[in-house]
Amino acid sequence: MKQRFAYVTALFIAAGSASTMMSGCASGGAPGQGMIPGGQALNIQRAAGEAGQSQMPAGDRQETARLRTELAFNYFQRGQLSIALEEISSALRADPNYATAYNVLGLVNMDLGENVKAEEAFRRALAIAPQDSDALNNFGWFLCQTKREREGIDRFLLALKNPLYPTPEKPYLNAGICSQRIGNEAAAEEYYRKAFALDPMNAGAMMRLGDMYFRRNDFEKARFYIDRVNKNYEPSAESLWLALRIERKAGDRLAEASFAAQLRRRYPNSPELQLLQQGRFE
C-alpha cells in the first residue's frame, strides 16, 4: 500500500481515506471539514489564482490558502506529488502562517522520503497551531515511521486531549501500532480496543485485534473481529488469510477450506496464497 494511504491505518489502513488530512490524517478517514470532491476541486484551481495575492484582504488570502491546500491534498491522494507541492507553495504565498498547509507539506515530503523536510513541516505546523490534533496525529505517525515510537505515542496522546477532536479512534489505532512495534502488547491491545469502541467499523483495529487474539489461541475473540471485517467489507487477501489460519489452528477444517477457496478465487497472485501453497501458516 502506498504510504500516503497508510495514515489511516494505516494502513489501512487509514489508515487513509479522502477526508483524512483535513479532519485528522494518519489513520483513516473521518468527517470534518471534508475535502472538496476531486472534479470540483480541480475547477477551483483557476478561480483561486495567485494574481494580486499580496494585495488581497486578509480574509481572501486565507480562503485562497485553504482552497490551494485542499487542491494539494487532492493531488497528494492521487499520487501527483509534484503538483501537490506546487499547490502548497501557492497556499503559503497567500498565507505564510496557514498551519494546515504545513501539515499537508509534511505528508507529501514523508511520502517522498524527504524526512528532514517532513519533520520541519510538521514542526512548523505545530509551532503555529500547537494543539492541532490533526497535525499531532500526523507528526506522531511520522515519528513512529522513523523509529521514534515513544515520541510518536506521546503526540497521539496529546492529540487525544482535545475533547472536540472528531476522530479520536485514529490516534488510538496509531498508538496501538506503535506500541506493538516496541513490544508493548498490553498497551497495544488497550489502544486497539479503545479505537474499536469509538468506531466499531474500524477495520484496522479489528484486523489487529483478530491477529493478536489468534496468536494467543483465543479463537473465539479472534473470530469475532475477523468475521466483522469480512462481513462488513470486501474481504482482502490479508483478512481471508487470517481467517483461514484461525480456523486451521482451531481445528475447523471445513471453514479453513472455505477461506482457502475464497483466497484462491479472489487473489490468485497474492503473497498470502503463495504462503498457503507453501504450507507456511505461522
Short mmCIF file of N, CA and C in Angstrom, two decimals, residues 137-280:
data_model
loop_
_atom_site.label_atom_id
_atom_site.label_comp_id
_atom_site.label_asym_id
_atom_site.label_seq_id
_atom_site.Cartn_x
_atom_site.Cartn_y
_atom_site.Cartn_z
N ASN A 137 -1.45 14.13 15.33
CA ASN A 137 -1.63 12.75 14.89
C ASN A 137 -0.68 12.41 13.74
N ASN A 138 -0.60 13.31 12.75
CA ASN A 138 0.26 13.05 11.60
C ASN A 138 1.74 13.05 11.98
N PHE A 139 2.13 13.99 12.83
CA PHE A 139 3.52 14.02 13.26
C PHE A 139 3.84 12.79 14.09
N GLY A 140 2.88 12.37 14.92
CA GLY A 140 3.10 11.14 15.69
C GLY A 140 3.34 9.95 14.78
N TRP A 141 2.57 9.87 13.70
CA TRP A 141 2.77 8.75 12.76
C TRP A 141 4.13 8.85 12.09
N PHE A 142 4.53 10.07 11.73
CA PHE A 142 5.86 10.26 11.15
C PHE A 142 6.94 9.78 12.12
N LEU A 143 6.82 10.13 13.39
CA LEU A 143 7.81 9.71 14.37
C LEU A 143 7.85 8.19 14.50
N CYS A 144 6.68 7.56 14.46
CA CYS A 144 6.66 6.10 14.54
C CYS A 144 7.32 5.48 13.31
N GLN A 145 7.12 6.10 12.16
CA GLN A 145 7.71 5.57 10.93
C GLN A 145 9.22 5.78 10.87
N THR A 146 9.72 6.66 11.70
CA THR A 146 11.16 6.93 11.73
C THR A 146 11.80 6.41 13.02
N LYS A 147 11.20 5.35 13.56
CA LYS A 147 11.75 4.60 14.70
C LYS A 147 11.85 5.44 15.98
N ARG A 148 10.91 6.35 16.14
CA ARG A 148 10.80 7.12 17.39
C ARG A 148 9.41 6.89 17.96
N GLU A 149 9.13 5.61 18.19
CA GLU A 149 7.77 5.21 18.55
C GLU A 149 7.27 5.88 19.83
N ARG A 150 8.10 5.94 20.84
CA ARG A 150 7.64 6.52 22.11
C ARG A 150 7.30 8.00 21.95
N GLU A 151 8.11 8.71 21.18
CA GLU A 151 7.78 10.11 20.91
C GLU A 151 6.47 10.21 20.13
N GLY A 152 6.28 9.28 19.20
CA GLY A 152 5.05 9.28 18.43
C GLY A 152 3.84 9.04 19.31
N ILE A 153 3.93 8.09 20.20
CA ILE A 153 2.82 7.80 21.11
C ILE A 153 2.49 9.02 21.95
N ASP A 154 3.51 9.75 22.39
CA ASP A 154 3.26 10.97 23.16
C ASP A 154 2.43 11.96 22.35
N ARG A 155 2.72 12.08 21.03
CA ARG A 155 1.95 13.01 20.20
C ARG A 155 0.51 12.53 20.04
N PHE A 156 0.31 11.23 19.91
CA PHE A 156 -1.06 10.72 19.80
C PHE A 156 -1.86 11.04 21.06
N LEU A 157 -1.23 10.87 22.20
CA LEU A 157 -1.93 11.15 23.45
C LEU A 157 -2.23 12.64 23.61
N LEU A 158 -1.35 13.49 23.10
CA LEU A 158 -1.64 14.92 23.10
C LEU A 158 -2.82 15.23 22.19
N ALA A 159 -2.87 14.57 21.04
CA ALA A 159 -3.99 14.78 20.12
C ALA A 159 -5.31 14.42 20.79
N LEU A 160 -5.28 13.40 21.62
CA LEU A 160 -6.50 12.91 22.27
C LEU A 160 -6.97 13.81 23.41
N LYS A 161 -6.17 14.77 23.81
CA LYS A 161 -6.59 15.68 24.88
C LYS A 161 -7.64 16.67 24.42
N ASN A 162 -7.78 16.81 23.12
CA ASN A 162 -8.79 17.73 22.58
C ASN A 162 -10.16 17.07 22.64
N PRO A 163 -11.06 17.52 23.50
CA PRO A 163 -12.37 16.86 23.64
C PRO A 163 -13.25 17.02 22.41
N LEU A 164 -12.89 17.95 21.52
CA LEU A 164 -13.69 18.18 20.32
C LEU A 164 -13.12 17.49 19.09
N TYR A 165 -12.03 16.74 19.26
CA TYR A 165 -11.42 16.04 18.12
C TYR A 165 -12.41 15.02 17.59
N PRO A 166 -12.81 15.13 16.32
CA PRO A 166 -13.92 14.28 15.84
C PRO A 166 -13.57 12.82 15.61
N THR A 167 -12.29 12.49 15.50
CA THR A 167 -11.93 11.10 15.16
C THR A 167 -10.82 10.58 16.08
N PRO A 168 -11.08 10.49 17.37
CA PRO A 168 -10.03 10.01 18.30
C PRO A 168 -9.64 8.56 18.06
N GLU A 169 -10.47 7.80 17.34
CA GLU A 169 -10.09 6.41 17.07
C GLU A 169 -8.79 6.31 16.27
N LYS A 170 -8.48 7.34 15.49
CA LYS A 170 -7.27 7.27 14.65
C LYS A 170 -5.99 7.33 15.48
N PRO A 171 -5.82 8.31 16.38
CA PRO A 171 -4.61 8.25 17.20
C PRO A 171 -4.57 7.04 18.13
N TYR A 172 -5.74 6.54 18.56
CA TYR A 172 -5.71 5.31 19.36
C TYR A 172 -5.17 4.14 18.52
N LEU A 173 -5.64 4.01 17.29
CA LEU A 173 -5.15 2.94 16.42
C LEU A 173 -3.66 3.09 16.16
N ASN A 174 -3.23 4.31 15.85
CA ASN A 174 -1.81 4.54 15.59
C ASN A 174 -0.96 4.27 16.82
N ALA A 175 -1.46 4.65 18.00
CA ALA A 175 -0.72 4.38 19.23
C ALA A 175 -0.59 2.88 19.45
N GLY A 176 -1.63 2.11 19.08
CA GLY A 176 -1.55 0.66 19.20
C GLY A 176 -0.49 0.07 18.29
N ILE A 177 -0.45 0.54 17.05
CA ILE A 177 0.54 0.05 16.10
C ILE A 177 1.95 0.33 16.60
N CYS A 178 2.16 1.56 17.06
CA CYS A 178 3.50 1.93 17.55
C CYS A 178 3.86 1.17 18.82
N SER A 179 2.88 0.92 19.68
CA SER A 179 3.15 0.16 20.90
C SER A 179 3.55 -1.28 20.57
N GLN A 180 2.89 -1.87 19.59
CA GLN A 180 3.27 -3.22 19.18
C GLN A 180 4.69 -3.26 18.64
N ARG A 181 5.07 -2.23 17.92
CA ARG A 181 6.41 -2.21 17.33
C ARG A 181 7.50 -2.23 18.39
N ILE A 182 7.22 -1.68 19.54
CA ILE A 182 8.24 -1.69 20.60
C ILE A 182 7.96 -2.78 21.62
N GLY A 183 7.06 -3.71 21.28
CA GLY A 183 6.85 -4.89 22.10
C GLY A 183 5.91 -4.72 23.27
N ASN A 184 5.17 -3.63 23.32
CA ASN A 184 4.25 -3.40 24.43
C ASN A 184 2.86 -3.88 24.01
N GLU A 185 2.64 -5.19 24.10
CA GLU A 185 1.40 -5.79 23.64
C GLU A 185 0.21 -5.37 24.50
N ALA A 186 0.41 -5.21 25.79
CA ALA A 186 -0.70 -4.83 26.66
C ALA A 186 -1.23 -3.45 26.31
N ALA A 187 -0.30 -2.50 26.10
CA ALA A 187 -0.73 -1.15 25.72
C ALA A 187 -1.38 -1.17 24.35
N ALA A 188 -0.82 -1.94 23.43
CA ALA A 188 -1.38 -2.02 22.08
C ALA A 188 -2.81 -2.53 22.12
N GLU A 189 -3.05 -3.58 22.89
CA GLU A 189 -4.40 -4.12 22.99
C GLU A 189 -5.37 -3.07 23.54
N GLU A 190 -4.93 -2.35 24.56
CA GLU A 190 -5.80 -1.32 25.14
C GLU A 190 -6.14 -0.24 24.11
N TYR A 191 -5.13 0.21 23.37
CA TYR A 191 -5.38 1.25 22.37
C TYR A 191 -6.29 0.73 21.26
N TYR A 192 -6.07 -0.50 20.79
CA TYR A 192 -6.93 -1.06 19.74
C TYR A 192 -8.37 -1.19 20.22
N ARG A 193 -8.53 -1.62 21.45
CA ARG A 193 -9.89 -1.79 21.98
C ARG A 193 -10.59 -0.43 22.10
N LYS A 194 -9.85 0.60 22.46
CA LYS A 194 -10.44 1.94 22.54
C LYS A 194 -10.82 2.43 21.14
N ALA A 195 -9.96 2.16 20.15
CA ALA A 195 -10.29 2.55 18.78
C ALA A 195 -11.55 1.84 18.32
N PHE A 196 -11.66 0.55 18.63
CA PHE A 196 -12.84 -0.22 18.23
C PHE A 196 -14.09 0.26 18.95
N ALA A 197 -13.96 0.60 20.23
CA ALA A 197 -15.12 1.08 20.99
C ALA A 197 -15.65 2.39 20.41
N LEU A 198 -14.76 3.23 19.94
CA LEU A 198 -15.17 4.50 19.35
C LEU A 198 -15.70 4.33 17.94
N ASP A 199 -15.17 3.35 17.24
CA ASP A 199 -15.58 3.11 15.85
C ASP A 199 -15.65 1.60 15.61
N PRO A 200 -16.80 0.99 15.85
CA PRO A 200 -16.94 -0.46 15.71
C PRO A 200 -16.80 -0.96 14.28
N MET A 201 -16.66 -0.05 13.32
CA MET A 201 -16.43 -0.45 11.93
C MET A 201 -14.98 -0.21 11.52
N ASN A 202 -14.11 0.03 12.48
CA ASN A 202 -12.71 0.32 12.18
C ASN A 202 -11.98 -0.96 11.82
N ALA A 203 -11.77 -1.15 10.52
CA ALA A 203 -11.17 -2.40 10.04
C ALA A 203 -9.75 -2.58 10.55
N GLY A 204 -9.00 -1.48 10.66
CA GLY A 204 -7.63 -1.59 11.15
C GLY A 204 -7.57 -2.14 12.57
N ALA A 205 -8.42 -1.61 13.44
CA ALA A 205 -8.45 -2.09 14.82
C ALA A 205 -8.91 -3.54 14.88
N MET A 206 -9.92 -3.88 14.09
CA MET A 206 -10.44 -5.26 14.11
C MET A 206 -9.40 -6.25 13.60
N MET A 207 -8.72 -5.91 12.52
CA MET A 207 -7.69 -6.81 11.99
C MET A 207 -6.59 -7.05 13.02
N ARG A 208 -6.17 -6.01 13.68
CA ARG A 208 -5.06 -6.15 14.63
C ARG A 208 -5.49 -6.89 15.89
N LEU A 209 -6.71 -6.64 16.35
CA LEU A 209 -7.20 -7.40 17.49
C LEU A 209 -7.39 -8.87 17.12
N GLY A 210 -7.91 -9.13 15.92
CA GLY A 210 -8.07 -10.51 15.48
C GLY A 210 -6.74 -11.25 15.44
N ASP A 211 -5.73 -10.59 14.89
CA ASP A 211 -4.41 -11.21 14.81
C ASP A 211 -3.81 -11.41 16.19
N MET A 212 -4.01 -10.44 17.08
CA MET A 212 -3.47 -10.53 18.43
C MET A 212 -4.07 -11.73 19.18
N TYR A 213 -5.40 -11.89 19.08
CA TYR A 213 -6.05 -12.99 19.79
C TYR A 213 -5.76 -14.33 19.12
N PHE A 214 -5.58 -14.33 17.81
CA PHE A 214 -5.17 -15.56 17.11
C PHE A 214 -3.84 -16.07 17.66
N ARG A 215 -2.91 -15.15 17.83
CA ARG A 215 -1.58 -15.56 18.30
C ARG A 215 -1.60 -16.00 19.76
N ARG A 216 -2.66 -15.61 20.48
CA ARG A 216 -2.82 -16.08 21.87
C ARG A 216 -3.69 -17.33 21.95
N ASN A 217 -4.11 -17.84 20.80
CA ASN A 217 -5.00 -19.01 20.75
C ASN A 217 -6.37 -18.73 21.36
N ASP A 218 -6.79 -17.47 21.37
CA ASP A 218 -8.12 -17.12 21.83
C ASP A 218 -9.01 -17.02 20.60
N PHE A 219 -9.44 -18.19 20.12
CA PHE A 219 -10.08 -18.25 18.81
C PHE A 219 -11.46 -17.60 18.79
N GLU A 220 -12.17 -17.63 19.89
CA GLU A 220 -13.49 -17.01 19.92
C GLU A 220 -13.39 -15.50 19.67
N LYS A 221 -12.47 -14.85 20.37
CA LYS A 221 -12.28 -13.42 20.17
C LYS A 221 -11.71 -13.13 18.79
N ALA A 222 -10.77 -13.95 18.36
CA ALA A 222 -10.17 -13.74 17.04
C ALA A 222 -11.22 -13.82 15.95
N ARG A 223 -12.11 -14.83 16.04
CA ARG A 223 -13.18 -14.97 15.05
C ARG A 223 -14.12 -13.77 15.08
N PHE A 224 -14.44 -13.29 16.28
CA PHE A 224 -15.37 -12.17 16.39
C PHE A 224 -14.90 -10.99 15.55
N TYR A 225 -13.62 -10.65 15.66
CA TYR A 225 -13.13 -9.46 14.96
C TYR A 225 -12.94 -9.72 13.47
N ILE A 226 -12.36 -10.85 13.09
CA ILE A 226 -12.12 -11.07 11.66
C ILE A 226 -13.43 -11.31 10.92
N ASP A 227 -14.41 -11.90 11.57
CA ASP A 227 -15.72 -12.08 10.92
C ASP A 227 -16.37 -10.73 10.64
N ARG A 228 -16.22 -9.79 11.57
CA ARG A 228 -16.79 -8.45 11.34
C ARG A 228 -16.13 -7.78 10.15
N VAL A 229 -14.84 -7.97 10.00
CA VAL A 229 -14.14 -7.39 8.85
C VAL A 229 -14.66 -8.00 7.55
N ASN A 230 -14.68 -9.33 7.49
CA ASN A 230 -15.04 -10.00 6.24
C ASN A 230 -16.52 -9.86 5.88
N LYS A 231 -17.37 -9.63 6.87
CA LYS A 231 -18.79 -9.47 6.59
C LYS A 231 -19.18 -8.04 6.25
N ASN A 232 -18.41 -7.08 6.73
CA ASN A 232 -18.76 -5.68 6.52
C ASN A 232 -17.97 -5.00 5.43
N TYR A 233 -16.89 -5.65 4.99
CA TYR A 233 -16.05 -5.09 3.94
C TYR A 233 -15.77 -6.18 2.90
N GLU A 234 -15.35 -5.74 1.73
CA GLU A 234 -14.86 -6.71 0.75
C GLU A 234 -13.65 -7.41 1.34
N PRO A 235 -13.70 -8.74 1.49
CA PRO A 235 -12.55 -9.43 2.10
C PRO A 235 -11.27 -9.18 1.31
N SER A 236 -10.21 -8.90 2.01
CA SER A 236 -8.90 -8.74 1.39
C SER A 236 -8.14 -10.06 1.50
N ALA A 237 -7.05 -10.16 0.77
CA ALA A 237 -6.21 -11.35 0.89
C ALA A 237 -5.72 -11.50 2.33
N GLU A 238 -5.40 -10.39 2.96
CA GLU A 238 -4.90 -10.43 4.34
C GLU A 238 -5.99 -10.91 5.30
N SER A 239 -7.22 -10.40 5.14
CA SER A 239 -8.28 -10.80 6.07
C SER A 239 -8.69 -12.26 5.86
N LEU A 240 -8.71 -12.71 4.62
CA LEU A 240 -9.02 -14.12 4.35
C LEU A 240 -7.92 -15.04 4.90
N TRP A 241 -6.69 -14.61 4.77
CA TRP A 241 -5.56 -15.42 5.25
C TRP A 241 -5.60 -15.53 6.78
N LEU A 242 -5.94 -14.44 7.44
CA LEU A 242 -6.04 -14.50 8.90
C LEU A 242 -7.20 -15.42 9.31
N ALA A 243 -8.35 -15.27 8.65
CA ALA A 243 -9.50 -16.12 8.97
C ALA A 243 -9.16 -17.59 8.74
N LEU A 244 -8.49 -17.88 7.65
CA LEU A 244 -8.08 -19.26 7.34
C LEU A 244 -7.20 -19.83 8.44
N ARG A 245 -6.22 -19.05 8.86
CA ARG A 245 -5.29 -19.56 9.87
C ARG A 245 -5.96 -19.73 11.23
N ILE A 246 -6.93 -18.84 11.53
CA ILE A 246 -7.68 -19.01 12.78
C ILE A 246 -8.41 -20.36 12.77
N GLU A 247 -9.11 -20.63 11.68
CA GLU A 247 -9.88 -21.88 11.61
C GLU A 247 -8.98 -23.10 11.57
N ARG A 248 -7.84 -22.99 10.91
CA ARG A 248 -6.90 -24.12 10.87
C ARG A 248 -6.40 -24.43 12.27
N LYS A 249 -6.03 -23.39 13.00
CA LYS A 249 -5.50 -23.60 14.34
C LYS A 249 -6.58 -24.06 15.30
N ALA A 250 -7.83 -23.63 15.04
CA ALA A 250 -8.95 -24.03 15.89
C ALA A 250 -9.46 -25.43 15.52
N GLY A 251 -9.00 -25.97 14.40
CA GLY A 251 -9.37 -27.32 14.00
C GLY A 251 -10.64 -27.43 13.19
N ASP A 252 -11.15 -26.31 12.65
CA ASP A 252 -12.35 -26.35 11.82
C ASP A 252 -11.92 -26.46 10.36
N ARG A 253 -11.82 -27.69 9.86
CA ARG A 253 -11.29 -27.91 8.52
C ARG A 253 -12.24 -27.43 7.43
N LEU A 254 -13.54 -27.49 7.66
CA LEU A 254 -14.49 -27.02 6.65
C LEU A 254 -14.38 -25.51 6.46
N ALA A 255 -14.33 -24.79 7.56
CA ALA A 255 -14.19 -23.34 7.47
C ALA A 255 -12.84 -22.98 6.86
N GLU A 256 -11.80 -23.71 7.24
CA GLU A 256 -10.48 -23.46 6.67
C GLU A 256 -10.51 -23.64 5.16
N ALA A 257 -11.14 -24.72 4.69
CA ALA A 257 -11.22 -24.98 3.26
C ALA A 257 -12.01 -23.89 2.53
N SER A 258 -13.06 -23.39 3.18
CA SER A 258 -13.86 -22.33 2.57
C SER A 258 -13.04 -21.06 2.36
N PHE A 259 -12.28 -20.67 3.36
CA PHE A 259 -11.46 -19.47 3.22
C PHE A 259 -10.32 -19.69 2.22
N ALA A 260 -9.79 -20.91 2.17
CA ALA A 260 -8.74 -21.21 1.19
C ALA A 260 -9.30 -21.08 -0.23
N ALA A 261 -10.51 -21.57 -0.45
CA ALA A 261 -11.14 -21.47 -1.77
C ALA A 261 -11.36 -20.01 -2.16
N GLN A 262 -11.81 -19.20 -1.20
CA GLN A 262 -12.02 -17.79 -1.49
C GLN A 262 -10.70 -17.09 -1.82
N LEU A 263 -9.66 -17.45 -1.11
CA LEU A 263 -8.36 -16.84 -1.35
C LEU A 263 -7.86 -17.19 -2.75
N ARG A 264 -8.03 -18.46 -3.14
CA ARG A 264 -7.61 -18.86 -4.48
C ARG A 264 -8.41 -18.15 -5.57
N ARG A 265 -9.70 -18.02 -5.33
CA ARG A 265 -10.57 -17.43 -6.36
C ARG A 265 -10.38 -15.92 -6.47
N ARG A 266 -10.30 -15.25 -5.34
CA ARG A 266 -10.25 -13.79 -5.36
C ARG A 266 -8.85 -13.23 -5.58
N TYR A 267 -7.85 -13.91 -5.02
CA TYR A 267 -6.50 -13.34 -5.03
C TYR A 267 -5.48 -14.38 -5.48
N PRO A 268 -5.56 -14.81 -6.75
CA PRO A 268 -4.68 -15.89 -7.22
C PRO A 268 -3.20 -15.50 -7.27
N ASN A 269 -2.89 -14.21 -7.27
CA ASN A 269 -1.49 -13.78 -7.35
C ASN A 269 -0.98 -13.17 -6.05
N SER A 270 -1.70 -13.39 -4.98
CA SER A 270 -1.34 -12.73 -3.72
C SER A 270 -0.21 -13.46 -2.99
N PRO A 271 0.57 -12.72 -2.21
CA PRO A 271 1.58 -13.36 -1.35
C PRO A 271 0.95 -14.34 -0.36
N GLU A 272 -0.28 -14.04 0.09
CA GLU A 272 -0.95 -14.92 1.04
C GLU A 272 -1.24 -16.28 0.43
N LEU A 273 -1.64 -16.30 -0.85
CA LEU A 273 -1.88 -17.59 -1.50
C LEU A 273 -0.58 -18.36 -1.66
N GLN A 274 0.50 -17.66 -1.93
CA GLN A 274 1.80 -18.33 -2.01
C GLN A 274 2.16 -18.98 -0.68
N LEU A 275 1.88 -18.28 0.41
CA LEU A 275 2.15 -18.87 1.73
C LEU A 275 1.29 -20.11 1.95
N LEU A 276 0.03 -20.05 1.52
CA LEU A 276 -0.85 -21.23 1.64
C LEU A 276 -0.29 -22.39 0.85
N GLN A 277 0.12 -22.15 -0.37
CA GLN A 277 0.64 -23.21 -1.22
C GLN A 277 1.94 -23.79 -0.68
N GLN A 278 2.68 -22.97 0.04
CA GLN A 278 3.94 -23.43 0.63
C GLN A 278 3.74 -24.07 2.01
N GLY A 279 2.50 -24.02 2.51
CA GLY A 279 2.23 -24.58 3.83
C GLY A 279 2.83 -23.78 4.96
N ARG A 280 2.99 -22.48 4.75
CA ARG A 280 3.59 -21.62 5.77
C ARG A 280 2.49 -20.87 6.48
#
